[in-house]
Each structure stands twice: as C-alpha cells, then as structure tokens.
Short mmCIF file of C-alpha atoms in Angstrom, two decimals:
data_model
loop_
_atom_site.label_atom_id
_atom_site.label_comp_id
_atom_site.label_asym_id
_atom_site.label_seq_id
_atom_site.Cartn_x
_atom_site.Cartn_y
_atom_site.Cartn_z
CA MET A 1326 108.99 94.47 63.38
CA THR A 1327 110.99 97.69 63.93
CA TYR A 1328 112.00 98.61 67.46
CA THR A 1329 109.96 101.75 68.19
CA ASN A 1330 109.03 104.13 71.01
CA ILE A 1331 106.14 101.85 71.90
CA HIS A 1332 108.65 99.07 72.71
CA ARG A 1333 110.77 101.47 74.74
CA PHE A 1334 107.88 102.87 76.71
CA LEU A 1335 106.52 99.40 77.48
CA LEU A 1336 109.98 98.20 78.55
CA ARG A 1337 110.51 101.20 80.85
CA THR A 1338 107.11 100.62 82.42
CA ILE A 1339 107.67 96.92 83.07
CA ALA A 1340 111.25 97.39 84.30
CA SER A 1341 110.15 100.11 86.70
CA ALA A 1342 107.18 98.17 88.12
CA GLY A 1343 108.82 94.71 88.04
CA VAL A 1344 105.48 93.11 87.04
CA ILE A 1345 102.36 94.44 85.27
CA THR A 1346 99.27 92.70 84.15
CA LYS A 1347 98.75 91.87 80.51
CA GLU A 1348 95.59 93.97 80.66
CA ASP A 1349 97.58 97.06 81.75
CA ALA A 1350 100.16 96.35 79.00
CA GLU A 1351 97.39 96.33 76.41
CA LYS A 1352 96.11 99.68 77.72
CA ILE A 1353 99.61 101.19 77.39
CA VAL A 1354 99.88 99.95 73.82
CA ARG A 1355 96.47 101.28 72.85
CA ASN A 1356 97.41 104.69 74.21
CA HIS A 1357 100.62 104.87 72.17
CA ALA A 1358 99.99 102.78 69.08
CA ASP A 1359 97.84 105.24 67.08
CA ASP A 1360 95.14 102.61 66.45
CA GLN A 1361 97.72 100.08 65.24
CA ASP A 1362 96.84 96.49 65.92
CA ILE A 1363 99.96 95.24 67.78
CA SER A 1364 99.96 92.10 69.91
CA ILE A 1365 101.64 91.99 73.28
CA PRO A 1366 103.47 88.76 72.53
CA ALA A 1367 104.91 90.30 69.36
CA LEU A 1368 106.05 93.38 71.27
CA VAL A 1369 107.66 91.29 74.01
CA GLU A 1370 109.43 89.13 71.51
CA LYS A 1371 111.05 92.19 69.88
CA ILE A 1372 111.93 93.73 73.22
CA ASN A 1373 113.58 90.46 74.33
CA GLU A 1374 115.74 90.52 71.18
CA GLU A 1375 117.14 93.83 72.39
CA LEU A 1376 117.55 92.62 75.96
CA ARG A 1377 119.22 89.34 75.21
CA PRO A 1378 122.82 90.73 75.02
CA ILE A 1379 122.49 92.24 78.51
CA LYS A 1380 120.89 89.07 79.89
CA GLN A 1381 117.51 90.50 80.75
CA GLN A 1382 114.06 89.27 79.64
CA ILE A 1383 110.35 89.95 79.85
CA LYS A 1384 108.27 86.82 80.46
CA ILE A 1385 104.56 86.44 79.89
CA THR A 1386 103.14 84.10 82.54
CA ASN A 1387 100.47 83.73 85.18
CA ASP A 1388 100.49 84.91 88.78
CA GLU A 1389 99.78 82.06 91.17
CA LEU A 1390 97.95 84.22 93.65
CA SER A 1391 95.79 86.35 91.35
CA ALA A 1392 95.64 83.90 88.36
CA GLU A 1393 96.10 86.96 86.15
CA GLU A 1394 98.27 86.91 83.05
CA VAL A 1395 101.26 89.15 83.75
CA LEU A 1396 104.47 90.45 82.21
CA VAL A 1397 107.51 89.93 84.44
CA PHE A 1398 110.83 91.73 84.10
CA MET A 1399 113.72 89.40 84.86
CA SER A 1400 117.51 89.67 85.13
CA LEU A 1401 119.24 86.46 84.12
CA GLY A 1402 122.95 87.26 84.23
CA PHE A 1403 123.91 86.79 87.84
CA ASP A 1404 124.90 83.79 89.92
CA ASP A 1405 122.79 81.87 92.38
CA ALA A 1406 120.23 83.92 94.23
CA THR A 1407 121.67 87.35 93.44
CA LYS A 1408 120.19 87.95 89.99
CA SER A 1409 118.89 91.54 89.81
CA GLN A 1410 119.40 91.71 93.55
CA ASN A 1411 122.96 92.86 92.75
CA LEU A 1412 121.64 96.37 93.47
CA PHE A 1413 121.74 95.51 97.18
CA PRO A 1414 124.65 95.10 99.69
CA ALA A 1415 125.87 91.64 100.66
CA ALA A 1416 123.96 91.63 103.99
CA ASP A 1417 120.67 92.28 102.15
CA LEU A 1418 121.41 89.43 99.75
CA GLU A 1419 122.18 87.06 102.62
CA TYR A 1420 118.88 87.95 104.22
CA PHE A 1421 117.07 87.47 100.88
CA ARG A 1422 118.50 83.98 100.46
CA ILE A 1423 117.51 82.94 103.95
CA LEU A 1424 114.09 84.43 103.49
CA ILE A 1425 113.25 82.66 100.22
CA GLU A 1426 114.60 79.36 101.45
CA GLN A 1427 112.48 79.62 104.61
CA ILE A 1428 109.33 80.37 102.60
CA VAL A 1429 109.90 77.56 100.12
CA THR A 1430 110.67 74.97 102.78
CA THR A 1431 107.70 75.89 104.96
CA GLU A 1432 104.73 73.57 104.49
CA ASN A 1433 102.23 76.23 103.51
CA ARG A 1434 104.76 78.29 101.52
CA GLN A 1435 104.37 81.43 103.60
CA ILE A 1436 105.80 82.88 106.79
CA SER A 1437 104.46 85.48 109.18
CA GLY A 1438 105.90 89.01 109.40
CA ILE A 1439 107.21 88.12 112.89
CA HIS A 1440 108.93 85.00 111.56
CA ALA A 1441 110.42 86.98 108.66
CA LEU A 1442 111.95 89.54 111.03
CA ASN A 1443 113.26 86.91 113.39
CA LEU A 1444 115.29 85.35 110.55
CA VAL A 1445 117.94 88.01 111.12
CA GLY A 1446 119.06 85.77 113.98
CA ASN A 1447 120.12 83.13 111.43
CA MET A 1448 122.48 85.49 109.62
CA LYS A 1449 126.27 85.63 109.79
CA SER A 1450 126.19 89.34 108.99
CA THR A 1451 125.15 91.91 111.51
CA TYR A 1452 121.59 92.87 110.56
CA THR A 1453 118.80 94.65 112.41
CA LYS A 1454 115.09 93.97 112.27
CA THR A 1455 114.65 97.58 111.13
CA SER A 1456 116.83 96.85 108.10
CA ALA A 1457 114.89 93.62 107.53
CA GLN A 1458 111.53 95.40 107.53
CA LYS A 1459 112.84 98.01 105.14
CA MET A 1460 113.94 95.31 102.66
CA LEU A 1461 110.68 93.36 103.06
CA ASP A 1462 108.80 96.47 102.04
CA THR A 1463 111.16 97.13 99.12
CA TRP A 1464 110.92 93.54 97.81
CA CYS A 1465 107.14 93.73 98.03
CA ARG A 1466 107.19 96.87 95.89
CA MET A 1467 109.50 95.19 93.41
CA LYS A 1468 107.19 92.15 93.28
CA TYR A 1469 109.79 89.76 94.61
CA LEU A 1470 107.44 89.21 97.55
CA ASP A 1471 103.70 89.37 98.08
CA LYS A 1472 101.71 89.69 101.29
CA GLU A 1473 98.67 87.66 102.30
CA ASP A 1474 97.28 89.50 105.34
CA THR A 1475 100.41 89.63 107.60
CA ASN A 1476 102.23 86.73 105.90
CA TYR A 1477 104.90 86.87 103.19
CA VAL A 1478 104.90 84.63 100.11
CA LEU A 1479 107.20 84.55 97.11
CA GLY A 1480 106.14 86.97 94.39
CA VAL A 1481 105.68 85.98 90.78
CA ARG A 1482 108.97 87.70 89.93
CA THR A 1483 110.99 85.57 92.33
CA ILE A 1484 109.37 82.33 91.19
CA HIS A 1485 110.32 82.90 87.56
CA GLU A 1486 113.55 84.90 87.88
CA PHE A 1487 115.01 82.45 90.39
CA GLU A 1488 113.48 79.27 88.98
CA GLY A 1489 116.91 77.80 88.24
CA TYR A 1490 118.18 78.56 91.76
CA LEU A 1491 115.07 77.10 93.37
CA ARG A 1492 115.26 73.89 91.37
CA GLU A 1493 118.97 73.46 91.97
CA ASN A 1494 119.14 74.34 95.68
CA MET A 1495 115.70 73.35 96.98
CA ALA A 1496 114.73 70.43 94.71
CA ASP A 1497 113.28 68.46 97.64
CA SER A 1498 110.89 71.31 98.43
CA ILE A 1499 109.92 72.24 94.89
CA GLU A 1500 106.81 70.73 93.23
CA GLU A 1501 105.90 70.90 89.54
CA CYS A 1502 102.41 71.37 88.17
CA CYS A 1503 101.23 68.16 86.60
CA LEU A 1504 99.62 70.19 83.78
CA CYS A 1505 101.87 73.10 82.86
CA LYS A 1506 105.11 71.67 84.36
CA GLN A 1507 106.05 74.98 86.01
CA ILE A 1508 106.85 75.40 89.70
CA VAL A 1509 103.92 75.28 92.10
CA LEU A 1510 104.14 77.06 95.43
CA ARG A 1511 100.58 78.19 96.08
CA GLY A 1512 98.49 75.61 94.26
CA TYR A 1513 96.83 72.40 95.41
CA ASN A 1514 97.82 68.76 95.89
CA CYS A 1515 95.57 66.06 94.53
CA ILE A 1516 93.69 64.34 97.38
CA GLY A 1517 94.25 61.00 95.60
CA CYS A 1518 97.90 60.92 94.56
CA GLY A 1519 99.35 64.10 96.08
CA ASN A 1520 100.60 65.55 92.77
CA ALA A 1521 100.67 69.35 92.64
CA VAL A 1522 98.67 71.60 90.30
CA HIS A 1523 98.19 75.35 89.97
CA THR A 1524 94.82 76.76 90.96
CA ARG A 1525 94.26 78.27 87.48
CA CYS A 1526 95.33 75.03 85.82
CA ILE A 1527 92.96 72.82 87.85
CA ASN A 1528 90.11 75.33 87.36
CA LYS A 1529 90.64 75.43 83.58
CA TYR A 1530 91.02 71.69 83.31
CA THR A 1531 87.89 70.87 85.36
CA GLU A 1532 85.75 73.14 83.22
CA ARG A 1533 85.96 70.31 80.66
CA VAL A 1534 86.64 67.22 82.79
CA LYS A 1535 85.37 66.68 86.32
CA LYS A 1536 88.38 64.61 87.33
CA TRP A 1537 91.77 65.34 88.82
CA PRO A 1538 94.25 65.55 85.91
CA CYS A 1539 96.93 63.37 87.51
CA CYS A 1540 95.19 60.17 88.72
CA LYS A 1541 91.76 60.78 87.17
CA ILE A 1542 89.78 60.33 90.40
CA GLU A 1543 86.49 62.23 90.57
CA PHE A 1544 86.90 65.96 91.22
CA SER A 1545 84.77 68.19 93.43
CA ALA A 1546 85.15 71.86 94.32
CA ASP A 1547 84.74 70.73 97.92
CA HIS A 1548 88.20 69.14 97.66
CA LEU A 1549 89.77 72.57 97.06
CA ASP A 1550 87.78 74.10 99.89
CA ARG A 1551 89.03 71.36 102.23
CA VAL A 1552 92.65 71.82 101.23
CA TYR A 1553 92.35 75.62 101.56
CA SER A 1554 90.84 75.26 105.02
CA GLN A 1555 93.70 73.03 106.12
CA ARG A 1556 96.24 75.51 104.73
CA LEU A 1557 94.55 78.41 106.51
CA THR A 1558 94.56 76.51 109.84
CA GLN A 1559 98.25 75.73 109.41
CA SER A 1560 99.01 79.40 108.63
CA GLN A 1561 97.13 80.57 111.71
CA SER A 1562 98.92 78.00 113.84
CA ASN A 1563 102.31 79.17 112.55
CA THR A 1564 101.47 82.77 113.29
CA VAL A 1565 100.46 81.93 116.87
CA GLN A 1566 103.67 79.96 117.37
CA ASP A 1567 105.75 82.86 116.02
CA GLU A 1568 104.06 85.21 118.50
CA ILE A 1569 104.73 82.80 121.37
CA ASN A 1570 108.40 82.53 120.36
CA THR A 1571 108.71 86.28 120.07
CA ASP A 1572 107.13 86.82 123.50
CA SER A 1573 109.53 84.27 124.99
CA SER A 1574 112.46 86.00 123.29
CA HIS A 1575 111.35 89.36 124.77
CA GLU A 1576 111.10 87.89 128.23
CA ASN A 1577 114.62 86.42 127.97
CA SER A 1578 115.92 89.76 126.68
CA GLU A 1579 114.33 91.60 129.62
CA GLU A 1580 115.80 89.19 132.09
CA MET A 1581 119.27 89.62 130.49
CA THR A 1582 118.88 93.37 130.57
CA GLN A 1583 117.93 93.32 134.26
CA GLU A 1584 120.95 91.13 135.02
CA ILE A 1585 123.32 93.44 133.16
CA SER A 1586 121.78 96.48 134.90
CA THR A 1587 122.37 94.88 138.30
CA GLN A 1588 126.04 94.18 137.46
CA GLU A 1589 126.47 97.80 136.38
CA ILE A 1590 124.96 99.09 139.65
CA ILE A 1591 127.29 97.03 141.92
CA PRO A 1592 130.46 96.40 139.92
CA GLU A 1593 132.81 96.55 142.96
CA MET A 1594 130.83 93.79 144.76
CA SER A 1595 131.03 91.60 141.67
CA GLN A 1596 134.81 92.15 141.37
CA ARG A 1597 135.43 91.54 145.02
CA GLY A 1598 133.52 88.26 144.86
CA THR A 1599 135.60 87.13 141.89
CA ARG A 1600 138.91 87.94 143.64
CA LYS A 1601 137.74 86.10 146.80
CA ARG A 1602 136.95 82.95 144.79
CA LYS A 1603 140.41 83.06 143.25
CA ARG A 1604 142.09 83.12 146.67
CA THR A 1605 139.98 80.15 147.82
CA ASP A 1606 140.96 78.15 144.79
CA GLN A 1607 144.59 78.65 145.53
#
C-alpha cells in the first residue's frame, strides 16, 4: 500500500487528539477515500512503518472505561515515565510520575481531585496547586487521564504508552487480564480466585459460557454489581477522607498564619524575650 494523503490526515488527527475511536477513524477514511474500501488496520500498519524510525506508534486497542475500540497515538523513544511527556518541564514530569504511581497503587485505581492536588506536597520541586490543576486539565485533554465524576483515573493512552514503565516499577500493583493478558486497572476480580479480568473481556466471554474464565466457578451478573458497589463505596470513602484531610490542613495553615501575624505585630516584645532568656542561661 502506498503512503497517501489519507494516511497523513488520519495520522495528524490521531496525533492531535491523542486517542480517537475506531468508529471516528472509519468516518474520516470514508470522507477522504473516494469510495475506496480501505481497512483501518491496514492504514495503521502502513502509518506505523513510517513512524517506526522516530519511535512513535498508533495502537488499536480497547478503552477500559468505555469498552470502545480506539486508536492510541504513542511515543516510545523516551526513558522511564517521560515518553511523550518530554514536552513538559521537569517539575511537571515529577508531578506526573507521582500522580500515576498514586493512582496505580490505590486500591480502587482512582484518586479524588483534592487528593491529586495535595500530591504537590510530596514533590521535591516547588510546585503550586494552580500548576497542578493546569496540568491535570491538560493531561485529560491529551487522554493521559480520564475523570469519573470528580476522580482521576489513568487514561487509555497512559496505560498503553507507559505499559513497560508500569510493569517494571509497579509490578506489585499491576494485574493482568486472565483472558487478553493486558494490564487491568478498571476491571473486576473473580470472586472465587481473585484473578483480574477486563469488563469487556468478561462480558464477551460470559456471552458463551456462564462461568468465570479463571477458576470456572458459576458466573452471575450480580457478582459484577456487588464488586462495583464495593468499589463505589471505597471511592466515596476516599473522597470524604481527602476532604477531612484538606479541612485539617486549612485549619493548621490558618493557625500558623495567625501565629506569624502576631509575631509581626509585636516583634520588639519577641526579641526582648529572647534576649532575656539568653541572660538567664548565662
């Protein structure tokens, strides 16, 4: 297949958006292919041949949250958790690393907006919550993050672009789907053996066999409802705890501010007291 303007336009669209659905990709091709019958996998294969020398790739996969088939633009030529994030300053990259590690190591694989902003306190770099919110919004637009209500989860782009980093650095927190063998962050765990499985994988599998694929115990949709309810309760509990921690932090900050203000109002008294204590010690 010759590399044509259809390939170029599709590449520009995916690179600009970060992630598009396969359905949208098919619409783009139909609008520019002049009634030619061209498959998306064939187009992606040809585009990837052109991208390989510059260590970039388009991957056809499934979004854990929406279960849609999507095309993901990935940069593969950078170390550790930088990847295509090399567009950002070092402080942004530090925050990104802390953020994804916190999400992956949290039991329900999501953190509240309050928690995400409070992570700036774990950084070595000087970083404000305003800067953090700006980058959270940017990474959501780039599909590195997704939002569920007020909570942040890893986007499909991060899961696949940083798969090697996640497996190498957070192996104890990473689970693999017992069916497709890809990383599971937002799926389910079997109520019998605890093995992980993607939502779309278990749904597709149980259309044919009403058993869990890992240990073959009887499957019921009620099992998924029960697990989802537990996850929702945990998420709500985490959000409440984050709000409590934030309120406590504000109270401590106000107390400190009041103390500083008092010292500024009566500096001479404070200095005199210090000098008097020194004479007593002698």
